[in-house]
Amino acid sequence: MSSKMLLRGTPLTLTLWNPKIQHKLLQLRRLSSKTNCSSLQPPNVSHLAKTAHISLTPTEVEEFGPKIQQVIGWFGQLQGVDLQSIEPSIRADTENNLRDNTPEIFDHRDAIIASVPSYEEPYIKVPKVLNVD
Amino acid sequence: MSYTMFRTFQVHPFLLYPTSILKRRNGFLYSTTIPKATQSSQTETKVSTSSQSKNLYKIPKDYEAVIGIETHVQLSTLTKAFCNCPYSYGSFPNSSICPVCMGLPGALPVLNNKVIEFAVKLGLALNCNLAFNSKFDRKQYFYPDLPKGYQISQFDVPIAASGFLDVDIPLEFGGGHKRFGITRVHMEEDAGKLMHTEKGNYSQVDLNRAGVPLLEIVSEPDMRNGIEAAEYAAEIQRLVRYLGVSNGNMQEGSLRCDVNVSVRPIGQSKFGTKVEVKNLNSFSSMSRAIDFEISRQVLLHSQGQEDQIVQETRLWEEGSQRTITMRKKEGLADYRYFPEPDLPSVILSQEYVDGIQTSLPELPEEKRRRYEKMGLGMQDVIFLANDKNIAEFFDATLAKGADAKSAANWIMSDIAAFMKNEKLTINDIKLTPEELSELIASIKGGIISGKIGKEILFELLAKGGSVKEIIEKKDLVQITDPVEIEKMVVKVIEENPKQLEQYRGGKTKLQGYFAGQVMKASKGKANPGLLNKILLEKLNSTT
């Protein structure tokens, strides 16, 4: 089982049918540590989609519910681990990984700018959004 | 070199870059009119605050205001928090970017060690408990100036917590010491700059600022009025400048304050509804905005309409001098915090912390107490300790032997006036602390008079040089030989028989005329005290 990989907190690289769901799972990981997987509420897909700024058709909402639940259930296997005698830790790795405060100009700024879909020199052009989330 | 910072980076035009920005299938355009980060001109109106606002916004005795302040301090590290991009205010838009701060796929953050150093410095200076093991979290929300769709911040384990800040209220507002609690200090990254176009349905994003390190300081709700809040903010500014962690400029945006204001009847332990006020660009507008908001809330209370006070964010409008609704907070925002998987814990060692503790400079509060002990008045104390460079100049002058009161007087009057006129800082003027000390000693020792001293000072400020040199060159040594002075006095009296008669006839004010003439004759070098003594003798004698 690849629970070891999950415990080390490395980014997930599951091959899913839908890459949009990927980052939602990182959030669900936290949920599943709190509740027993069998007693877990079915996911509120509309709410999840809203917070992720993804619009789904009613059909998609229906379809995704059980699929998401399956994945959660797969993670839920972690609930089987006995953590009674284990000290809770903030994070798995304990070494500082720092860099020096020395400036470095990134060489390929042009390539970045070129890949911006909507660029009006010298700004990135975006639709007018007046409010946060 | 920068490729070692992140794993397999590929530029996929159009593919992985968030296309949701353009193909917005969801309409998330609210109908409010005020944008989040405006770049409209912040005109600094010099309003005479104190007496006027105190009268208009006097809090009725039966209510008390509860104010808390959140301050964001932009750190003056050379590079950003999680990548090596340099940051300097005002550089050409989108010139200092890289895949990490742009949030491009595959890029990974690596923490700048300077950020930890500055955070520990500030935490210690604010008398906080440090978390020797803290972590970063993702604060998730969508906004065009937030490239990753989340901000790397610290949620439940901030690097510092439970501290306090001691403040001296300026004399014109009542004076006195106050201590304000600090709830927490945590590290996070800044977002880019978003500018809305006047007409047109689009906005513009500059990501130079994205990823710049910030320290967020959250205070306890200990302030009770606008003055206290403004002084708290001023002390934070003083502190970060003293520590060298930030230049603390509100105009530049390297120091940003948001305030939370609520009122409650005195005696009630439950807090009233809290209202957030943003768009405060100076300490004085902070003070006025808070006072306005307090009176607005108290008015509603007194009219029995306290339910009209809702938890919301209001903007301070400098022009009309009032707060206006920005948007109603529809419940608390759900930021879906979770630990940042791409960053390890931040581990501090006792050794590291001790090292920083010993390297802390004397803080403003310590300086003020030390200056007070020297016998200086609070006015002087506050002035001298306000600017680290002025305090250093003052201390250096004392080190050369000058007494505190004299040094303080010279710095606060003539030297301060010169700096203001010439628009120079104390580091720019040519006068050195040694020479100031020499000047003070020369006057004390009677070598030169106070008046001559002022002239010498002016030359020292503008051109430098030494006191001794100038005295010699211009032959300014004071005449203190009574015999010599008597000679001059006698001569002047002889040359002005008419005035002598008038004096002896009762016009005693003419003594000043005679004194002036003697001064002129001596080229200003006669010791004034001796001069007048001898003059009076001669004038009043009957010979």
XYZ file of C-alpha atoms in Angstrom:
676
model
C 0.000 0.000 0.000
C 1.265 3.433 -0.704
C 0.217 4.874 2.648
C 3.864 5.638 3.332
C 3.947 8.009 0.384
C 0.817 9.716 1.615
C 2.131 10.182 5.144
C 5.216 11.977 3.853
C 2.984 14.617 2.449
C 4.317 14.551 -1.094
C 2.015 16.022 -3.699
C -0.437 13.533 -5.088
C 0.119 12.201 -8.520
C -2.906 10.039 -8.999
C -4.087 9.565 -12.499
C -7.684 10.566 -12.342
C -10.285 10.910 -14.957
C -10.557 14.596 -14.104
C -7.579 16.779 -13.140
C -9.962 19.393 -11.746
C -10.811 17.159 -8.806
C -7.158 16.682 -7.894
C -6.691 19.713 -5.730
C -10.027 19.142 -4.025
C -8.664 15.854 -2.684
C -5.919 17.622 -0.790
C -8.688 19.310 1.144
C -10.618 16.112 1.665
C -7.524 14.510 3.151
C -7.973 16.766 6.145
C -11.626 15.854 6.423
C -11.004 12.143 6.425
C -8.575 12.356 9.316
C -11.378 13.708 11.438
C -14.247 11.369 10.741
C -14.635 7.650 10.271
C -14.845 6.962 6.567
C -18.005 4.986 6.844
C -19.804 7.778 8.662
C -18.576 10.400 6.198
C -21.224 12.568 4.636
C -21.634 12.225 0.906
C -19.790 15.114 -0.691
C -21.755 18.280 -1.369
C -20.575 18.462 -4.958
C -22.308 21.726 -5.753
C -20.649 23.403 -2.804
C -17.274 21.950 -3.690
C -17.643 23.149 -7.261
C -18.664 26.607 -6.098
C -15.642 27.019 -3.866
C -13.394 25.790 -6.645
C -15.002 28.198 -9.123
C -15.908 25.358 -11.409
C -19.343 25.185 -12.965
C -20.952 21.818 -13.357
C -24.077 20.775 -15.120
C -26.685 18.980 -13.003
C -25.732 15.712 -14.687
C -22.094 16.184 -13.772
C -23.058 16.963 -10.168
C -24.896 13.677 -9.955
C -22.129 11.721 -11.645
C -19.264 13.097 -9.578
C -20.810 12.508 -6.160
C -20.279 8.754 -5.987
C -16.925 8.965 -7.768
C -15.584 11.440 -5.233
C -16.908 9.299 -2.447
C -15.042 6.334 -3.869
C -11.770 8.175 -3.793
C -12.386 9.350 -0.250
C -13.168 5.820 0.719
C -9.900 4.702 -0.829
C -8.062 7.204 1.390
C -10.273 6.129 4.232
C -8.183 3.007 4.535
C -5.834 5.212 6.543
C -8.408 5.265 9.311
C -7.420 1.710 10.018
C -4.032 2.797 11.367
C -3.770 2.805 15.146
C -2.545 6.204 16.236
C -3.243 5.861 19.952
C 0.354 5.923 21.039
C 1.647 8.310 18.398
C 2.482 11.964 19.111
C 0.661 14.293 16.731
C 3.126 16.114 14.537
C 2.666 19.344 12.632
C 4.415 18.078 9.586
C 6.248 14.941 8.547
C 9.636 16.322 7.517
C 11.647 18.194 10.090
C 14.514 19.768 8.244
C 14.698 23.404 7.281
C 15.160 23.807 3.566
C 16.144 27.426 3.070
C 17.780 29.534 0.436
C 19.958 32.610 0.634
C 18.653 36.111 0.225
C 20.620 36.701 -2.988
C 18.817 38.184 -6.004
C 18.730 36.281 -9.264
C 16.956 37.444 -12.372
C 15.026 34.715 -14.115
C 16.437 34.315 -17.626
C 13.358 33.370 -19.561
C 10.968 36.122 -18.626
C 10.049 36.502 -22.284
C 8.885 32.924 -22.453
C 6.636 33.471 -19.436
C 5.177 36.638 -20.887
C 4.666 34.946 -24.219
C 2.629 32.219 -22.551
C 0.277 34.660 -20.855
C -3.018 34.340 -22.752
C -3.989 37.952 -22.432
C -1.136 40.408 -22.147
C -1.332 44.121 -22.828
C 2.181 45.487 -22.366
C 3.230 45.813 -19.598
C 0.282 44.333 -17.737
C -1.538 41.040 -17.632
C -5.029 41.781 -18.827
C -7.827 40.232 -16.797
C -11.603 40.614 -16.618
C -12.806 43.191 -14.139
C -13.470 41.450 -10.825
C -14.428 43.782 -8.040
C -14.668 41.415 -5.146
C -12.752 38.591 -3.602
C -14.398 35.201 -3.720
C 20.736 27.905 -11.470
C 17.142 28.724 -10.937
C 16.159 25.396 -12.425
C 17.329 23.669 -9.310
C 14.598 25.463 -7.435
C 11.759 23.555 -8.935
C 11.065 20.241 -10.603
C 10.308 19.581 -14.232
C 9.259 22.927 -15.513
C 7.737 23.178 -18.903
C 6.089 26.140 -20.474
C 2.870 24.936 -22.010
C 1.339 27.816 -23.808
C -2.379 27.990 -23.052
C -2.630 24.422 -21.755
C -2.029 24.455 -18.033
C -2.301 28.154 -17.464
C -5.611 28.760 -15.782
C -7.967 29.180 -18.664
C -10.806 29.747 -16.271
C -9.751 33.364 -16.154
C -10.897 33.936 -19.702
C -13.619 31.396 -20.120
C -15.601 32.474 -17.125
C -18.605 30.288 -17.074
C -19.515 31.557 -13.666
C -20.525 35.139 -13.265
C -18.791 36.334 -10.145
C -19.129 40.021 -10.757
C -20.646 41.674 -7.744
C -22.373 44.965 -8.139
C -20.312 46.875 -5.602
C -18.510 49.887 -6.897
C -15.356 49.984 -4.846
C -12.526 47.721 -5.998
C -10.319 45.827 -3.613
C -7.012 47.559 -4.270
C -7.354 50.984 -5.770
C -4.556 52.995 -7.201
C -6.485 56.224 -7.073
C -4.400 59.138 -5.923
C -4.079 59.203 -2.186
C -4.030 62.911 -1.542
C -2.540 63.676 1.824
C -4.833 66.336 3.192
C -3.323 68.079 6.165
C -6.308 68.291 8.459
C -5.841 69.884 11.840
C -7.104 66.937 13.757
C -6.695 67.250 17.454
C -9.028 69.883 18.772
C -11.572 69.778 15.989
C -12.086 66.040 15.970
C -12.043 65.819 19.711
C -15.045 68.103 19.843
C -16.981 66.512 17.010
C -16.401 62.937 17.988
C -16.478 62.991 21.733
C -17.516 59.554 22.890
C -20.457 59.769 25.304
C -19.403 58.648 28.732
C -21.584 55.553 28.758
C -19.985 53.824 25.779
C -16.537 52.456 25.198
C -14.927 51.633 21.900
C -12.980 48.443 21.333
C -10.402 48.649 18.573
C -8.065 46.044 17.145
C -5.514 46.542 14.401
C -4.089 44.197 11.777
C -0.829 45.448 10.325
C 0.934 44.080 7.273
C 4.636 44.859 7.147
C 6.402 44.385 3.838
C 9.882 43.081 4.583
C 12.891 44.740 3.023
C 14.628 41.518 2.106
C 16.372 41.844 -1.235
C 14.471 38.928 -2.684
C 10.971 37.541 -2.483
C 9.805 35.036 0.104
C 9.886 31.867 -1.942
C 12.071 32.635 -4.960
C 15.147 34.662 -5.804
C 13.376 37.400 -7.713
C 14.542 40.810 -6.508
C 11.945 43.296 -5.373
C 12.124 47.059 -5.554
C 9.204 49.417 -5.338
C 8.392 51.188 -8.563
C 10.178 48.907 -10.977
C 8.780 48.308 -14.437
C 5.633 46.117 -14.281
C 6.079 42.375 -14.602
C 9.847 42.708 -14.827
C 10.699 40.757 -11.690
C 8.922 37.460 -12.139
C 9.737 33.798 -12.368
C 7.771 30.568 -12.479
C 7.615 30.333 -8.687
C 6.075 33.706 -7.961
C 3.909 33.468 -11.081
C 2.496 30.229 -9.757
C 3.273 28.345 -12.916
C 2.719 24.581 -12.830
C 5.556 22.559 -11.371
C 7.201 25.460 -9.601
C 7.946 24.945 -5.930
C 8.531 27.504 -3.190
C 11.754 27.578 -1.161
C 11.785 29.818 1.893
C 14.180 32.755 2.089
C 16.227 32.440 5.299
C 16.120 36.230 5.797
C 12.369 36.051 6.285
C 12.744 33.800 9.317
C 15.433 36.096 10.716
C 13.219 39.162 10.360
C 10.219 37.341 11.794
C 12.168 36.253 14.868
C 13.598 39.766 15.240
C 10.161 41.329 15.194
C 8.655 38.639 17.410
C 11.334 39.195 20.040
C 11.039 42.981 19.801
C 7.290 42.615 20.394
C 7.972 40.499 23.472
C 6.293 37.438 21.985
C 6.621 33.742 22.646
C 8.218 32.142 19.621
C 6.987 28.913 18.114
C 10.107 26.834 17.712
C 8.235 24.586 15.333
C 5.769 26.367 13.055
C 4.394 25.664 9.610
C 2.932 27.270 6.538
C -0.634 26.840 5.349
C -2.518 27.581 2.158
C -5.164 30.258 2.348
C -7.307 29.579 -0.690
C -9.339 32.112 -2.602
C -9.567 33.314 -6.182
C -8.541 36.793 -7.255
C -6.678 38.063 -10.333
C -3.660 39.279 -8.344
C -3.168 35.911 -6.651
C -1.337 33.736 -9.172
C -1.496 30.398 -7.362
C -5.122 30.709 -6.295
C -3.888 30.526 -2.730
C -1.664 32.567 -0.484
C 1.071 30.845 1.483
C 0.493 32.006 5.036
C 0.511 30.667 8.593
C -2.829 29.725 10.055
C -2.887 27.860 13.326
C 0.788 27.852 14.298
C 2.174 31.365 13.796
C 5.861 31.947 14.374
C 5.203 34.322 17.297
C 2.298 34.983 19.666
C 1.214 36.579 22.941
C 3.375 39.674 23.059
C 2.922 43.366 23.851
C 3.996 46.819 22.755
C 4.632 49.772 25.055
C 3.742 53.170 23.723
C 4.057 56.790 24.871
C 1.035 58.874 23.951
C 2.157 62.304 22.624
C 1.789 65.113 25.125
C -0.719 67.038 23.026
C -3.105 64.113 23.352
C -2.735 63.601 27.056
C 0.596 61.815 27.346
C 1.115 58.745 29.448
C 2.279 55.178 28.879
C 0.068 52.535 27.374
C 0.638 48.840 26.784
C -1.141 47.095 23.927
C -1.243 43.326 23.566
C -0.041 41.541 20.448
C -2.040 38.429 19.618
C 0.224 37.015 16.945
C 2.844 37.608 14.269
C 3.024 35.376 11.235
C 4.820 35.112 7.908
C 3.031 35.229 4.579
C 3.455 36.344 0.991
C 2.041 39.397 -0.725
C -0.222 39.335 -3.774
C 0.414 41.247 -6.984
C -1.082 44.618 -7.841
C -4.464 44.861 -9.441
C -5.491 48.046 -11.201
C -8.926 48.735 -12.551
C -9.260 50.759 -15.720
C -11.555 53.763 -15.678
C -13.673 52.700 -18.587
C -13.464 49.290 -20.111
C -14.410 45.967 -18.672
C -10.941 44.789 -17.905
C -8.314 45.206 -15.233
C -4.550 45.042 -15.190
C -2.248 42.887 -13.103
C 1.390 43.535 -12.203
C 3.009 40.569 -10.461
C 6.235 42.257 -9.354
C 4.874 42.330 -5.830
C 3.550 38.760 -5.842
C 5.573 36.660 -3.436
C 7.122 39.555 -1.507
C 7.400 38.529 2.164
C 5.039 40.078 4.688
C 4.733 39.874 8.421
C 1.197 40.210 9.689
C 0.881 41.620 13.191
C -2.490 41.192 14.882
C -3.075 43.239 17.995
C -5.328 42.470 20.927
C -8.435 44.673 20.876
C -6.838 46.951 23.449
C -7.125 50.384 21.875
C -9.960 52.607 22.955
C -9.825 55.578 20.585
C -8.285 56.905 17.388
C -5.287 58.473 19.095
C -4.243 55.238 20.779
C -4.637 53.370 17.517
C -2.579 55.903 15.582
C 0.165 55.854 18.193
C 0.228 52.040 18.151
C 0.685 52.119 14.395
C 3.358 54.812 14.666
C 5.242 52.721 17.208
C 5.077 49.679 14.918
C 6.547 51.852 12.178
C 9.255 53.106 14.523
C 10.012 49.542 15.560
C 10.336 48.032 12.103
C 12.582 50.902 11.046
C 14.741 50.531 14.150
C 15.071 46.801 13.500
C 15.786 47.361 9.824
C 13.209 44.787 8.751
C 11.105 47.225 6.719
C 11.081 50.846 5.653
C 7.551 51.112 7.055
C 6.222 53.563 4.447
C 2.460 53.756 4.406
C 2.548 55.667 1.129
C 4.522 52.923 -0.561
C 2.359 50.243 0.921
C 5.139 48.676 2.951
C 3.071 49.303 6.069
C -0.668 48.652 5.820
C -3.175 48.884 8.617
C -6.731 47.635 8.779
C -8.750 48.405 11.873
C -11.658 46.649 13.530
C -13.992 48.885 15.514
C -16.888 48.022 17.796
C -18.629 49.814 20.641
C -20.394 48.571 23.734
C -22.079 50.135 26.739
C -19.606 50.511 29.554
C -19.820 47.586 31.901
C -20.963 45.151 29.232
C -18.506 42.329 28.818
C -19.817 41.125 25.469
C -18.205 42.800 22.467
C -20.379 44.768 20.098
C -20.561 44.000 16.388
C -17.165 44.433 14.807
C -16.747 46.573 11.700
C -13.591 46.491 9.593
C -12.265 49.717 8.079
C -9.836 49.714 5.172
C -8.116 52.242 2.891
C -6.221 54.020 5.642
C -3.188 55.694 4.149
C -1.746 57.633 7.050
C -1.791 57.653 10.828
C -3.961 60.732 10.902
C -6.577 59.240 8.599
C -6.518 56.121 10.791
C -7.283 58.245 13.791
C -10.049 60.199 12.078
C -11.609 57.125 10.502
C -11.771 55.365 13.845
C -13.260 58.358 15.603
C -15.848 58.717 12.867
C -16.746 55.047 12.988
C -17.063 55.122 16.775
C -19.436 58.051 16.642
C -21.433 56.430 13.842
C -21.910 53.290 15.897
C -22.636 55.119 19.122
C -25.241 57.221 17.350
C -27.023 54.111 16.129
C -26.872 52.628 19.606
C -28.307 55.723 21.189
C -31.154 55.706 18.696
C -31.916 52.127 19.605
C -30.762 50.976 16.182
C -27.712 48.925 17.101
C -28.984 46.106 14.908
C -28.180 48.379 11.987
C -24.531 47.809 12.770
C -23.577 44.749 10.781
C -20.306 42.906 10.494
C -18.923 44.373 7.293
C -15.971 46.027 5.626
C -16.156 49.781 5.216
C -13.858 52.118 3.330
C -12.564 55.402 4.627
C -13.299 58.206 2.206
C -10.691 60.901 2.703
C -12.623 63.466 0.680
C -15.873 63.322 2.565
C -14.191 62.275 5.830
C -16.497 59.338 6.459
C -16.662 55.573 6.219
C -18.864 53.988 3.566
C -20.043 50.448 3.027
C -17.895 48.330 0.766
C -19.656 45.035 0.975
C -21.534 43.091 3.574
C -19.662 40.104 4.911
C -21.901 37.183 4.003
C -20.674 34.966 6.756
C -17.001 34.378 7.270
C -14.910 33.626 4.218
C -14.061 29.949 3.820
C -10.364 29.885 3.039
C -10.109 26.108 3.338
C -6.792 26.279 5.161
C -4.581 23.231 5.076
C -0.866 22.716 5.703
C 1.281 23.744 2.742
C 2.588 20.427 1.420
C 5.437 22.021 -0.509
C 7.172 23.531 2.501
C 8.761 21.865 5.518
C 8.277 23.069 9.100
C 10.111 26.116 10.244
C 12.430 24.916 13.003
C 14.173 27.371 15.318
C 17.005 26.468 17.649
C 17.538 28.172 21.007
C 21.027 29.114 19.790
C 19.622 30.848 16.733
C 17.058 32.759 18.739
C 19.591 33.783 21.384
C 21.897 35.041 18.656
C 19.181 37.272 17.277
C 18.157 38.444 20.736
C 21.668 39.682 21.468
C 21.899 41.408 18.115
C 18.747 43.471 18.696
C 19.429 47.215 18.780
C 18.165 49.366 21.651
C 14.459 49.605 20.923
C 12.467 52.867 20.938
C 10.788 52.049 24.260
C 14.147 51.334 25.935
C 15.572 54.560 24.545
C 12.659 56.598 25.816
C 13.032 55.219 29.311
C 16.784 55.862 29.254
C 16.336 59.440 28.050
C 13.678 60.040 30.682
C 16.128 58.935 33.335
C 18.603 61.519 32.089
C 16.147 64.166 33.142
C 14.893 65.184 29.732
C 11.259 66.255 29.383
C 8.824 63.932 27.571
C 8.639 66.287 24.598
C 12.380 65.930 24.058
C 12.333 62.211 24.811
C 9.690 61.470 22.211
C 11.366 63.613 19.564
C 14.832 62.169 20.048
C 13.736 58.539 20.153
C 11.428 58.827 17.170
C 14.105 58.494 14.519
C 16.847 55.929 15.034
C 19.423 58.109 13.277
C 18.648 61.161 15.364
C 18.879 59.088 18.539
C 22.263 57.774 17.421
C 23.492 61.296 16.708
C 22.297 62.399 20.116
C 23.950 59.457 21.872
C 27.207 60.048 19.984
C 27.199 63.691 21.054
C 26.755 62.640 24.666
C 29.557 60.134 24.316
C 31.900 62.997 23.468
C 31.108 64.638 26.760
C 28.195 66.958 26.108
C 25.349 67.178 28.604
C 21.968 65.826 27.639
C 19.920 69.001 27.959
C 22.217 71.129 25.792
C 22.589 68.480 23.146
C 18.828 67.934 23.084
C 18.141 71.664 22.731
C 20.528 72.139 19.837
C 19.223 69.093 17.987
C 15.570 69.904 18.457
C 15.767 73.591 17.598
C 18.492 74.884 15.294
C 19.553 71.568 13.807
C 15.994 70.346 13.236
C 15.081 73.682 11.639
C 18.063 73.461 9.295
C 17.178 69.914 8.267
C 13.619 70.944 7.571
C 14.598 73.970 5.484
C 17.201 72.166 3.453
C 15.163 68.958 3.305
C 18.055 66.922 4.656
C 18.229 64.036 7.076
C 20.546 63.960 10.034
C 22.851 61.671 8.103
C 23.144 64.251 5.310
C 24.224 67.261 7.357
C 27.924 68.027 7.557
C 27.865 68.587 11.319
C 29.352 65.713 13.295
C 28.437 64.702 16.851
C 32.030 65.425 17.914
C 31.799 68.998 16.694
C 28.421 69.528 18.312
C 29.890 68.344 21.564
C 32.864 70.668 21.036
C 30.505 73.550 20.359
C 28.577 72.929 23.544
C 31.804 72.696 25.530
C 33.122 75.931 24.010
C 30.009 77.837 24.993
C 29.996 76.317 28.438
C 33.652 77.175 28.922
C 33.002 80.796 27.997
C 35.257 80.696 24.968
C 32.427 81.850 22.755
C 29.026 83.336 23.439
C 25.773 81.534 22.710
C 25.022 83.870 19.840
C 28.370 83.221 18.180
C 27.733 79.558 18.775
C 24.625 79.705 16.610
C 26.570 81.288 13.779
C 29.267 78.654 13.999
C 26.612 75.948 14.042
C 25.119 77.179 10.816
C 28.466 76.978 9.096
C 29.144 73.544 10.517
C 25.785 72.282 9.301
C 26.268 73.569 5.807
C 29.971 73.095 5.227
C 31.323 70.991 8.023
C 34.725 71.683 9.468
C 35.631 71.985 13.097
C 34.622 74.435 15.798
C 38.221 75.210 16.690
C 39.083 75.997 13.084
C 36.192 78.381 12.644
C 36.835 80.191 15.906
C 40.444 80.716 14.921
C 39.764 81.618 11.333
C 37.132 84.200 12.153
C 38.656 85.321 15.393
C 35.539 84.648 17.384
C 36.980 84.104 20.814
C 34.845 85.857 23.368
C 36.243 88.870 25.103
C 36.037 88.245 28.818
C 38.695 90.609 30.071
C 36.817 93.220 32.124
C 39.538 95.792 31.472
C 39.131 95.496 27.735
C 35.356 95.603 27.936
C 35.555 98.659 30.165
C 37.691 100.404 27.586
C 35.067 99.758 24.907
C 32.210 100.802 27.149
C 33.876 104.060 28.053
C 34.590 104.780 24.390
C 30.968 104.131 23.364
C 29.630 106.303 26.155
C 31.956 109.119 25.154
C 30.845 108.836 21.538
C 27.165 109.058 22.429
C 26.713 111.975 24.819
C 23.139 112.676 23.726
C 21.948 109.167 24.513
C 23.845 109.312 27.788
C 21.911 112.404 28.767
C 18.620 110.781 27.803
C 19.521 107.718 29.803
C 20.456 109.722 32.865
C 17.215 111.650 32.369
C 15.198 108.475 32.834
C 15.220 106.562 29.546
C 16.778 103.454 31.028
C 15.781 101.410 27.966
C 18.694 103.016 26.155
C 20.976 100.574 27.934
C 20.169 98.214 25.085
C 21.359 100.794 22.568
C 24.680 101.145 24.330
C 25.058 97.399 24.675
C 24.407 97.027 20.944
C 27.080 99.605 20.145
C 29.642 97.881 22.316
C 28.786 94.554 20.711
C 29.261 96.120 17.310
C 32.574 97.571 18.299
C 33.718 94.204 19.642
C 32.451 92.425 16.536
C 30.010 90.488 18.688
C 32.704 88.990 20.845
C 32.076 90.799 24.094
C 30.719 88.564 26.801
C 27.143 89.823 27.167
C 26.921 89.283 30.899
C 30.134 91.145 31.679
C 29.291 93.827 29.144
C 25.983 94.667 30.733
C 27.418 94.608 34.236
C 30.185 97.030 33.381
C 27.876 99.146 31.214
C 25.345 99.508 33.990
C 28.078 100.550 36.403
C 29.389 103.190 34.034
C 25.979 104.498 33.064
C 24.813 104.838 36.618
C 27.980 106.316 38.048
C 27.967 110.009 38.345
C 31.339 110.577 36.719
